[in-house]
mmCIF file of C-alpha atoms and ligand atoms in Angstrom:
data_model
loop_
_atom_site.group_PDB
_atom_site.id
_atom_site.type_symbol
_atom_site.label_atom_id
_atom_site.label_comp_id
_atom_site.label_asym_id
_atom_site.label_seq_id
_atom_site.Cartn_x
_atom_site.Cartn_y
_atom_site.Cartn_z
ATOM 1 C CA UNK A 1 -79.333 -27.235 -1.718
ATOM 2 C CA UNK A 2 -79.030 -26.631 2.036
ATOM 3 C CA UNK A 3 -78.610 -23.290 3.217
ATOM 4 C CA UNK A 4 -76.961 -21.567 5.757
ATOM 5 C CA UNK A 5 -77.436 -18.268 7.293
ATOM 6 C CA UNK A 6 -73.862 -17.044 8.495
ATOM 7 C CA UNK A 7 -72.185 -13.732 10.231
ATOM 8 C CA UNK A 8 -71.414 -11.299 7.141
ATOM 9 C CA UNK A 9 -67.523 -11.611 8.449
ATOM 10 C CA UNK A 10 -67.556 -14.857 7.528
ATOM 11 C CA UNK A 11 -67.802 -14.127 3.653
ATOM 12 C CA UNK A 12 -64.378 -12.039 2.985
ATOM 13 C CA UNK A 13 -63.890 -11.508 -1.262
ATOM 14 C CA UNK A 14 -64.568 -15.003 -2.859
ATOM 15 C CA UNK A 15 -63.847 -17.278 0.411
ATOM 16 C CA UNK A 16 -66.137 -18.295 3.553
ATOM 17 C CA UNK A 17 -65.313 -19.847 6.165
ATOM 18 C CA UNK A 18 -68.250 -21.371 8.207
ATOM 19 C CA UNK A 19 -68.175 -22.167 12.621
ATOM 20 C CA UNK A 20 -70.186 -23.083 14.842
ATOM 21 C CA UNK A 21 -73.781 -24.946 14.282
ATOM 22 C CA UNK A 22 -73.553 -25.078 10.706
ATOM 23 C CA UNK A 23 -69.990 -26.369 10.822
ATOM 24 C CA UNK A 24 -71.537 -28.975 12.753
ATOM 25 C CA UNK A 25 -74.433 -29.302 10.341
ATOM 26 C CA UNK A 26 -72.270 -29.813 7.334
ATOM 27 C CA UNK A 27 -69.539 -32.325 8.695
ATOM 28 C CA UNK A 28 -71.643 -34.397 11.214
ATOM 29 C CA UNK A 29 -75.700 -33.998 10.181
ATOM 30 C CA UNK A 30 -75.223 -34.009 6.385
ATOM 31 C CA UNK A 31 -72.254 -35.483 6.097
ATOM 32 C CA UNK A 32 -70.808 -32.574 3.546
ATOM 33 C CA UNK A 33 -67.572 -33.216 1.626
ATOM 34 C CA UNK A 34 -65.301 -30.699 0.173
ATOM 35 C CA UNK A 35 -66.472 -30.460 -3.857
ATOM 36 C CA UNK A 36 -70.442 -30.322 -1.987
ATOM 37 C CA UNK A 37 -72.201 -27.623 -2.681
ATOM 38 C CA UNK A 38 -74.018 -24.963 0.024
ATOM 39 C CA UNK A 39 -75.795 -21.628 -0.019
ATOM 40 C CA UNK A 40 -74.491 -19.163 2.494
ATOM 41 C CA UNK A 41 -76.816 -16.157 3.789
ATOM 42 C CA UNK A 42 -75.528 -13.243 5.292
ATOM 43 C CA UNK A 43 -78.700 -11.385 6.140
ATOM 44 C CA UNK A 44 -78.093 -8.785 3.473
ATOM 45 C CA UNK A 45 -80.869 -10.150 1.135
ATOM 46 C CA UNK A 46 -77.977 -12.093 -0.962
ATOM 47 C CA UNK A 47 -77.238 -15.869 -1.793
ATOM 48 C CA UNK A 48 -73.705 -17.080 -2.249
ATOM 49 C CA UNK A 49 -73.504 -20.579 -3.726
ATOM 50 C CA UNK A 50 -70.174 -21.737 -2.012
ATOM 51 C CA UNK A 51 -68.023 -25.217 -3.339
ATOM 52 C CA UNK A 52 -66.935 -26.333 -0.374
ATOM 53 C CA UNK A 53 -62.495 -27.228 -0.184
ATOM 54 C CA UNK A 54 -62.176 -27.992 3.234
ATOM 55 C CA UNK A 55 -64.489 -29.517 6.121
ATOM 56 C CA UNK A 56 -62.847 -30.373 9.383
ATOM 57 C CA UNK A 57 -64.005 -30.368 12.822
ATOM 58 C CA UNK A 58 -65.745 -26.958 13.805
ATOM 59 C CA UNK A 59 -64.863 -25.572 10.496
ATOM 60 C CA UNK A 60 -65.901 -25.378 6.969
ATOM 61 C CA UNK A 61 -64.417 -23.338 4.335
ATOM 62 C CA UNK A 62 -64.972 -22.775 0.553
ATOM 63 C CA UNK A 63 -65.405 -20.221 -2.096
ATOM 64 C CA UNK A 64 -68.187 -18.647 -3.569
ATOM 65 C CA UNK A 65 -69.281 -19.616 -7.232
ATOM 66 C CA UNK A 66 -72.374 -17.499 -7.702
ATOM 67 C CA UNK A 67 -74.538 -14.743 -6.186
ATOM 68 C CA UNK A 68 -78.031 -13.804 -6.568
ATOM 69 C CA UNK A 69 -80.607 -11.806 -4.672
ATOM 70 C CA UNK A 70 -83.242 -12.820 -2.748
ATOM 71 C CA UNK A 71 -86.629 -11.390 -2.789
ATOM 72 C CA UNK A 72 -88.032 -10.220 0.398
ATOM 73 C CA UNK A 73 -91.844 -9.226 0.767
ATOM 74 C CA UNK A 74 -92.439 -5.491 -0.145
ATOM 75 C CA UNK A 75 -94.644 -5.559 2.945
ATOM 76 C CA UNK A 76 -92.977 -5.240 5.886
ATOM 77 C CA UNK A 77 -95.288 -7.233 8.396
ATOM 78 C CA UNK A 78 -94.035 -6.672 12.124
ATOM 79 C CA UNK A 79 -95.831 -9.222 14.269
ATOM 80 C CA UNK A 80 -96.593 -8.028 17.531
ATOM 81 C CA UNK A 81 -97.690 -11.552 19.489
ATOM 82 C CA UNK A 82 -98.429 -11.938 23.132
ATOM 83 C CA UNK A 83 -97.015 -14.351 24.738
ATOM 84 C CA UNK A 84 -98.452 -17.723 24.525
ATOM 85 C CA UNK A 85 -98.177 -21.056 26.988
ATOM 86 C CA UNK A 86 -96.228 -23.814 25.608
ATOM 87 C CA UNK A 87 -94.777 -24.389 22.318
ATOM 88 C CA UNK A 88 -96.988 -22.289 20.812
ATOM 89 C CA UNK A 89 -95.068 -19.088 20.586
ATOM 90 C CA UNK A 90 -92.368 -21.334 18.585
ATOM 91 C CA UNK A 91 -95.223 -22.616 16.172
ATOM 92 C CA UNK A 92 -96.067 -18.789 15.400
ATOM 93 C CA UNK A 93 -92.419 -17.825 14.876
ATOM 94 C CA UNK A 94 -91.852 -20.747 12.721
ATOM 95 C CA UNK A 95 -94.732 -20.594 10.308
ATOM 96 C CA UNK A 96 -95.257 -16.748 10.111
ATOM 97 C CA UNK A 97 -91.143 -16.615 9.466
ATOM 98 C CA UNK A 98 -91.846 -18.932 6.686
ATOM 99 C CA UNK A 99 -94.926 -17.046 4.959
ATOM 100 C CA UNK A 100 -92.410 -13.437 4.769
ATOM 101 C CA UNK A 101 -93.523 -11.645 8.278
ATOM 102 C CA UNK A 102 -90.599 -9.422 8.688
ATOM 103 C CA UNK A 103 -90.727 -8.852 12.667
ATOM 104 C CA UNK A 104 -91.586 -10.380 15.845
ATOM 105 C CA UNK A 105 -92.262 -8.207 19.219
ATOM 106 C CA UNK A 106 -93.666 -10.551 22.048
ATOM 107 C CA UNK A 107 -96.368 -8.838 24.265
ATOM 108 C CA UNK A 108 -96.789 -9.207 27.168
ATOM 109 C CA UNK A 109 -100.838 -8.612 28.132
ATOM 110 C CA UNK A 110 -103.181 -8.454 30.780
ATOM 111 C CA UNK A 111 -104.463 -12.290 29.860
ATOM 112 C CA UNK A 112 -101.351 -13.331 28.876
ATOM 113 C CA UNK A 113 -100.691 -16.856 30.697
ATOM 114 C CA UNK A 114 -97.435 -17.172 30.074
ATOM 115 C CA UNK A 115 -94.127 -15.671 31.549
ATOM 116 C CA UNK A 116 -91.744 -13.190 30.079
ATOM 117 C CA UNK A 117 -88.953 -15.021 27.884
ATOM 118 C CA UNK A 118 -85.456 -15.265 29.445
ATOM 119 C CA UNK A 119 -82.357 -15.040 27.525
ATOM 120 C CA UNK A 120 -82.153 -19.062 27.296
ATOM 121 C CA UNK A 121 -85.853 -18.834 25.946
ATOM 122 C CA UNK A 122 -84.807 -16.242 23.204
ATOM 123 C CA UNK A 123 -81.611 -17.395 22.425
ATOM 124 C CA UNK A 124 -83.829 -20.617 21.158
ATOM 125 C CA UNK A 125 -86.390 -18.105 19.662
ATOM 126 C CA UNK A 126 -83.709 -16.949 17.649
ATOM 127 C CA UNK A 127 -82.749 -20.284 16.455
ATOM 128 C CA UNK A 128 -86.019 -21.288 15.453
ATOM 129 C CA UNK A 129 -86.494 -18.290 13.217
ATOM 130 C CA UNK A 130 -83.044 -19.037 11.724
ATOM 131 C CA UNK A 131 -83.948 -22.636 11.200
ATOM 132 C CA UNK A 132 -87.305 -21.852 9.282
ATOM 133 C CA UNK A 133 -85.522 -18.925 7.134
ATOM 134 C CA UNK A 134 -83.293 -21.332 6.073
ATOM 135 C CA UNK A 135 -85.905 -23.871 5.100
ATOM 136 C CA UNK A 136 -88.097 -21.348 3.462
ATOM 137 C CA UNK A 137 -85.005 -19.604 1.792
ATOM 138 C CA UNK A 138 -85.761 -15.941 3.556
ATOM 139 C CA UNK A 139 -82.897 -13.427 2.297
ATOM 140 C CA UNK A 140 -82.833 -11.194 5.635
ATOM 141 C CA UNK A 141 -83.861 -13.059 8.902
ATOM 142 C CA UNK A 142 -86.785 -11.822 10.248
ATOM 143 C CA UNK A 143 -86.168 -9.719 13.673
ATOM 144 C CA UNK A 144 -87.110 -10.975 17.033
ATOM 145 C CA UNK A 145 -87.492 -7.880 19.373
ATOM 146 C CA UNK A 146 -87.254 -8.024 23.268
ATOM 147 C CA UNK A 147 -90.381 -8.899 24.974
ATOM 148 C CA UNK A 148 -92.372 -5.770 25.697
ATOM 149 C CA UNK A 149 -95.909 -4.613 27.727
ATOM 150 C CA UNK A 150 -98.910 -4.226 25.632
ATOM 151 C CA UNK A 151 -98.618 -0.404 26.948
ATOM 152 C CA UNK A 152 -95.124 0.106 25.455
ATOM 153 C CA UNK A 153 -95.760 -1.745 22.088
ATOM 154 C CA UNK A 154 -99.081 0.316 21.588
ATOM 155 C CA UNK A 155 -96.719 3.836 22.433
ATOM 156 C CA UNK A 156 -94.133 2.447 20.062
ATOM 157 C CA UNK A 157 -95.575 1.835 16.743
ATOM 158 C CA UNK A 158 -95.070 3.683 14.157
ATOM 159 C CA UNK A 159 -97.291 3.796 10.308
ATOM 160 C CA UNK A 160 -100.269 1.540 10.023
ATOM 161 C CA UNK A 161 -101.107 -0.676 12.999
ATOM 162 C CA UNK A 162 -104.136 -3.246 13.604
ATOM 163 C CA UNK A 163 -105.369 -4.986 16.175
ATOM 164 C CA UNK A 164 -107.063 -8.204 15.713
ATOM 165 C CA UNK A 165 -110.303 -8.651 17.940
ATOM 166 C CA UNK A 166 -113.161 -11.615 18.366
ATOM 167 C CA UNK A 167 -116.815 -9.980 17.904
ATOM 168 C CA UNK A 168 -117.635 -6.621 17.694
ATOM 169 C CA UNK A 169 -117.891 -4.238 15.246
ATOM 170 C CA UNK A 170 -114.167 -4.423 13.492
ATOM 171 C CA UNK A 171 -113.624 -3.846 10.294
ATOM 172 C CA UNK A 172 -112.753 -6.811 8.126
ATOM 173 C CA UNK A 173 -109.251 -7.267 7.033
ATOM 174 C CA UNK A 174 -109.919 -7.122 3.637
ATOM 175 C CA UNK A 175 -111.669 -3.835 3.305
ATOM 176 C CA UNK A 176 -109.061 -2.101 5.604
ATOM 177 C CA UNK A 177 -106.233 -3.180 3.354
ATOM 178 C CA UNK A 178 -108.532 -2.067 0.388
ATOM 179 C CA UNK A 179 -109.662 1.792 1.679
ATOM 180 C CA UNK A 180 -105.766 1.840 1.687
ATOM 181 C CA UNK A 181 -103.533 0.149 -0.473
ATOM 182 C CA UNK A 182 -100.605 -1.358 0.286
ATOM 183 C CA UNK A 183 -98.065 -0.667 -2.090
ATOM 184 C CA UNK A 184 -94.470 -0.404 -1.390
ATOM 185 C CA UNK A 185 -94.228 3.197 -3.562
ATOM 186 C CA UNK A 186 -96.754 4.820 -0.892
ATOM 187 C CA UNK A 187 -94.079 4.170 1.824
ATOM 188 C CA UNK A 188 -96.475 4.751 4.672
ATOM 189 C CA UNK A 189 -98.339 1.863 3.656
ATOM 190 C CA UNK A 190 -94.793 -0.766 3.162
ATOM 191 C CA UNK A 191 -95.471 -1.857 6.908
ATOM 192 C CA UNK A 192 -97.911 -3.299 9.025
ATOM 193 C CA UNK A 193 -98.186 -3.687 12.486
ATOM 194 C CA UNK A 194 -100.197 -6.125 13.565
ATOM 195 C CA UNK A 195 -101.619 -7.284 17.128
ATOM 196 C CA UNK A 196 -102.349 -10.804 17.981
ATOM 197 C CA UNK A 197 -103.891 -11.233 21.403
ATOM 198 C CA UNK A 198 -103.430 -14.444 23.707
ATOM 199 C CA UNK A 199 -105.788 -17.468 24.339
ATOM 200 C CA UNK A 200 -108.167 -15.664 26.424
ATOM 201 C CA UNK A 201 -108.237 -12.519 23.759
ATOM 202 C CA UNK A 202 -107.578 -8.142 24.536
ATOM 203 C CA UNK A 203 -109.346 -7.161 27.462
ATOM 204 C CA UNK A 204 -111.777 -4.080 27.134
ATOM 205 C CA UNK A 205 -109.279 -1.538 28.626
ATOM 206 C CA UNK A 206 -106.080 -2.766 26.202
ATOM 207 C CA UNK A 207 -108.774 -1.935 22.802
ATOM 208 C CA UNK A 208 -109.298 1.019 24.152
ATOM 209 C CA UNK A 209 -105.562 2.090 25.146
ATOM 210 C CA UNK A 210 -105.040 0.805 21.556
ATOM 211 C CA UNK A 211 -107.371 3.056 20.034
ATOM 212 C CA UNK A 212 -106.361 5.857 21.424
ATOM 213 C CA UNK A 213 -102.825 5.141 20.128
ATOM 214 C CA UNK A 214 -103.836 5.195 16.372
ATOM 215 C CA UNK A 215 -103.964 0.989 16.357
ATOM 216 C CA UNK A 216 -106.900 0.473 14.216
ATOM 217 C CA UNK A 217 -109.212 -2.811 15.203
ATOM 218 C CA UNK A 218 -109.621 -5.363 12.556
ATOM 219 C CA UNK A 219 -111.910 -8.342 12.103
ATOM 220 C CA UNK A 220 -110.797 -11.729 10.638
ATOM 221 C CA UNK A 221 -113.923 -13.273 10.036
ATOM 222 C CA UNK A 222 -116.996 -15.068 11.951
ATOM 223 C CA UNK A 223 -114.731 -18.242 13.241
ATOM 224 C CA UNK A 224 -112.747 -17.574 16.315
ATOM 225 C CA UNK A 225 -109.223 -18.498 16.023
ATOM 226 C CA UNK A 226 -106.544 -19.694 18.129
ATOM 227 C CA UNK A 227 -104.120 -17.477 19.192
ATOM 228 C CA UNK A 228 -101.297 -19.244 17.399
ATOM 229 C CA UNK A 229 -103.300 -19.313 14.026
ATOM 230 C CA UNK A 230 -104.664 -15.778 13.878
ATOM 231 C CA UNK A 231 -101.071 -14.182 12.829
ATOM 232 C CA UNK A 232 -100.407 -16.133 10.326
ATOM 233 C CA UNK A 233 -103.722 -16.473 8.734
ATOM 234 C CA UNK A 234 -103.830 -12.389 9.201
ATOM 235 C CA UNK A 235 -99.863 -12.160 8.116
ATOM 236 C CA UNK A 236 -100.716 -14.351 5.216
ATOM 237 C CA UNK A 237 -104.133 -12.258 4.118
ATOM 238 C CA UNK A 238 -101.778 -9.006 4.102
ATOM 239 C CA UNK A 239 -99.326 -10.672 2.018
ATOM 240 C CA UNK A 240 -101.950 -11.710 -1.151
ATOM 241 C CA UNK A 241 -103.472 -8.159 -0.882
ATOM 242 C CA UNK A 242 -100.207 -6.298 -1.440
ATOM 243 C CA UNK A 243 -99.219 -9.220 -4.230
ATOM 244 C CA UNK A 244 -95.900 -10.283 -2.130
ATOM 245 C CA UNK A 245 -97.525 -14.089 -2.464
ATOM 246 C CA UNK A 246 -96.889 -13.594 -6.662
ATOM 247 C CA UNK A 247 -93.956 -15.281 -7.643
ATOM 248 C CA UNK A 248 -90.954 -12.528 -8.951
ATOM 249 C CA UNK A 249 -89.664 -9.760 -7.669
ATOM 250 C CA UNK A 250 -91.979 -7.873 -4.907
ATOM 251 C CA UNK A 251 -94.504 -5.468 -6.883
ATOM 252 C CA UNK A 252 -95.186 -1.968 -5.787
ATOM 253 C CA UNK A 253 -91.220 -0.913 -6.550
ATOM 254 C CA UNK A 254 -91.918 1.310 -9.423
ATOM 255 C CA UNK A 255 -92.170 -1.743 -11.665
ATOM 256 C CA UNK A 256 -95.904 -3.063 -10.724
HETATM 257 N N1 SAH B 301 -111.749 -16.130 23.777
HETATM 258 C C1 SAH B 301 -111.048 -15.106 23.114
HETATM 259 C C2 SAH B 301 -110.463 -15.635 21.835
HETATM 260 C C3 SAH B 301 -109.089 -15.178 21.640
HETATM 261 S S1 SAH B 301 -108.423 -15.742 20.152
HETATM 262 C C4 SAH B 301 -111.955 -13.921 22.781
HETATM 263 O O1 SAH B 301 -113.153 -14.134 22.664
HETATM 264 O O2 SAH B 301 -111.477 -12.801 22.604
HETATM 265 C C5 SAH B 301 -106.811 -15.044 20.305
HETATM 266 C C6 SAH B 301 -106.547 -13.837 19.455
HETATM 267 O O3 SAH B 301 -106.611 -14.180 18.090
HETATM 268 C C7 SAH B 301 -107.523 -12.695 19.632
HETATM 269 O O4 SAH B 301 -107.196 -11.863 20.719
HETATM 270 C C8 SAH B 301 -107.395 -11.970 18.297
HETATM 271 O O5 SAH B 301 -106.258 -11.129 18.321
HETATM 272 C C9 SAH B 301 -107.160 -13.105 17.328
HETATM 273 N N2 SAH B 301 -108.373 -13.608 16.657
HETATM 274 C C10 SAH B 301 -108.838 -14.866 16.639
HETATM 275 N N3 SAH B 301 -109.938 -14.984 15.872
HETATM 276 C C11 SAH B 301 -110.175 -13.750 15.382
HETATM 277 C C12 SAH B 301 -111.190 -13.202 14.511
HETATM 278 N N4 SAH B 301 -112.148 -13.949 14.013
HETATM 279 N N5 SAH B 301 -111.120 -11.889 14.224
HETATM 280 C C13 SAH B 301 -110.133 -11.116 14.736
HETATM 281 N N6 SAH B 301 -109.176 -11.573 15.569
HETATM 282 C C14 SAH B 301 -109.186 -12.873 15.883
#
């Protein structure tokens, strides 16, 4: 069934009414008839299956049939990605929205090659993180904060942060996310922060600046990744270890 992720005002008692691009969507992409059947998101975690009774232009309307909840990972996983040339910043909102990261912050760091992001640029962003939540039927969309230095993002983070970095003497993934568990019930472990650098990697000064803000370094193996694959190959390694890959509810609730 398609999906649709909609303001919460549009969903009053049993009947939605849908504008804008997935008005559009319905009547002129997929064609949608009134007696079709959609599922309408409001970013609350809940699915409404909704019969539609009326599509016109710019407007669909209908009423809701069913409910359920949607899962989200126990982990929260806030990505914090520097900026990357090209589509490639897209590719990394896209698949790591799809695998359950919770949170994007875009850095901006010393080898950073590309610009900060204007309003047009996360406007679209915005839309692309929609467009895979709907495809990989998220229940909350995943947050896309304004662009920020690597300075302010290392002074902002708060609970558990690591920093991925090529070579040295990191600790692997794994056996950081084994000395401590993360299970949803020990609340200071429910969240990750995690630092991606850009093509040209963290230069000596921002590892430091990062240790000395609590952000622990992390290894992710002997093969050097690209930028664009590191977070979700990371994102995805959190996810097994704190079971939120397992089909069902998210363990670690009181009920693992
Ligand atoms: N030439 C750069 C490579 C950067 S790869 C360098 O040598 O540093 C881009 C980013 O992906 C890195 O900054 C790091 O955050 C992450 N990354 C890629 N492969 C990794 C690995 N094996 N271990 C940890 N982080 C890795």
């Amino acid at each position: 069934m398609y999906r649709f992720f909609v303001p919460a005002e549009c969903i009053r008692n049993e009947a939605v009414v849908i504008r804008g691009g997935p008005a559009h969507q319905i009547r002129d992409v997929l064609r949608l008839k009134a007696g079709d059947r959609v599922a309408v998101l409001d970013d609350s975690g809940c699915e409404y299956e909704v019969t539609l009774d009326q599509v016109s232009r710019g407007t669909a309307s209908g009423r809701i049939c069913s409910k359920r909840d949607i899962a989200e990972p126990g982990t929260e996983v806030v990505l914090y990605q520097s900026l990357l040339k090209g589509t490639r910043f897209e590719f990394v909102l896209q698949k790591c929205t799809e695998v359950g990261v919770c949170g994007f912050v875009p850095v901006a760091c010393e080898r950073s090659l590309a610009r900060y992001p204007d309003d047009k640029k996360m406007e679209r962003w915005r839309r692309i993180i929609t467009e895979a939540s709907e495809q990989s039927g998220r229940g909350k969309l995943p947050r896309l904060q304004p662009a920020v230095s690597f300075r302010q993002a290392c002074q902002s983070v708060q609970g558990p942060s690591l920093i991925a970095c090529v070579g040295g003497v990191a600790t692997g993934l794994r056996s950081i996310l084994r000395s401590r568990p993360l299970t949803a019930d020990r609340g200071d472990y429910a969240k990750v922060n995690l630092f991606i650098g850009p093509e040209g990697g963290f230069s000596p000064s921002e590892l430091e600046f990062a240790s000395t803000c609590g952000v622990s370094a992390v290894g992710l193996g002997n093969r050097v990744l690209r930028a664009e694959t590191a977070g979700l190959v990371a994102a995805a390694a959190i996810l097994y270890e704190s079971g939120d890959l397992e089909p069902g509810p998210p363990l670690g609730n009181g009920e693992a």
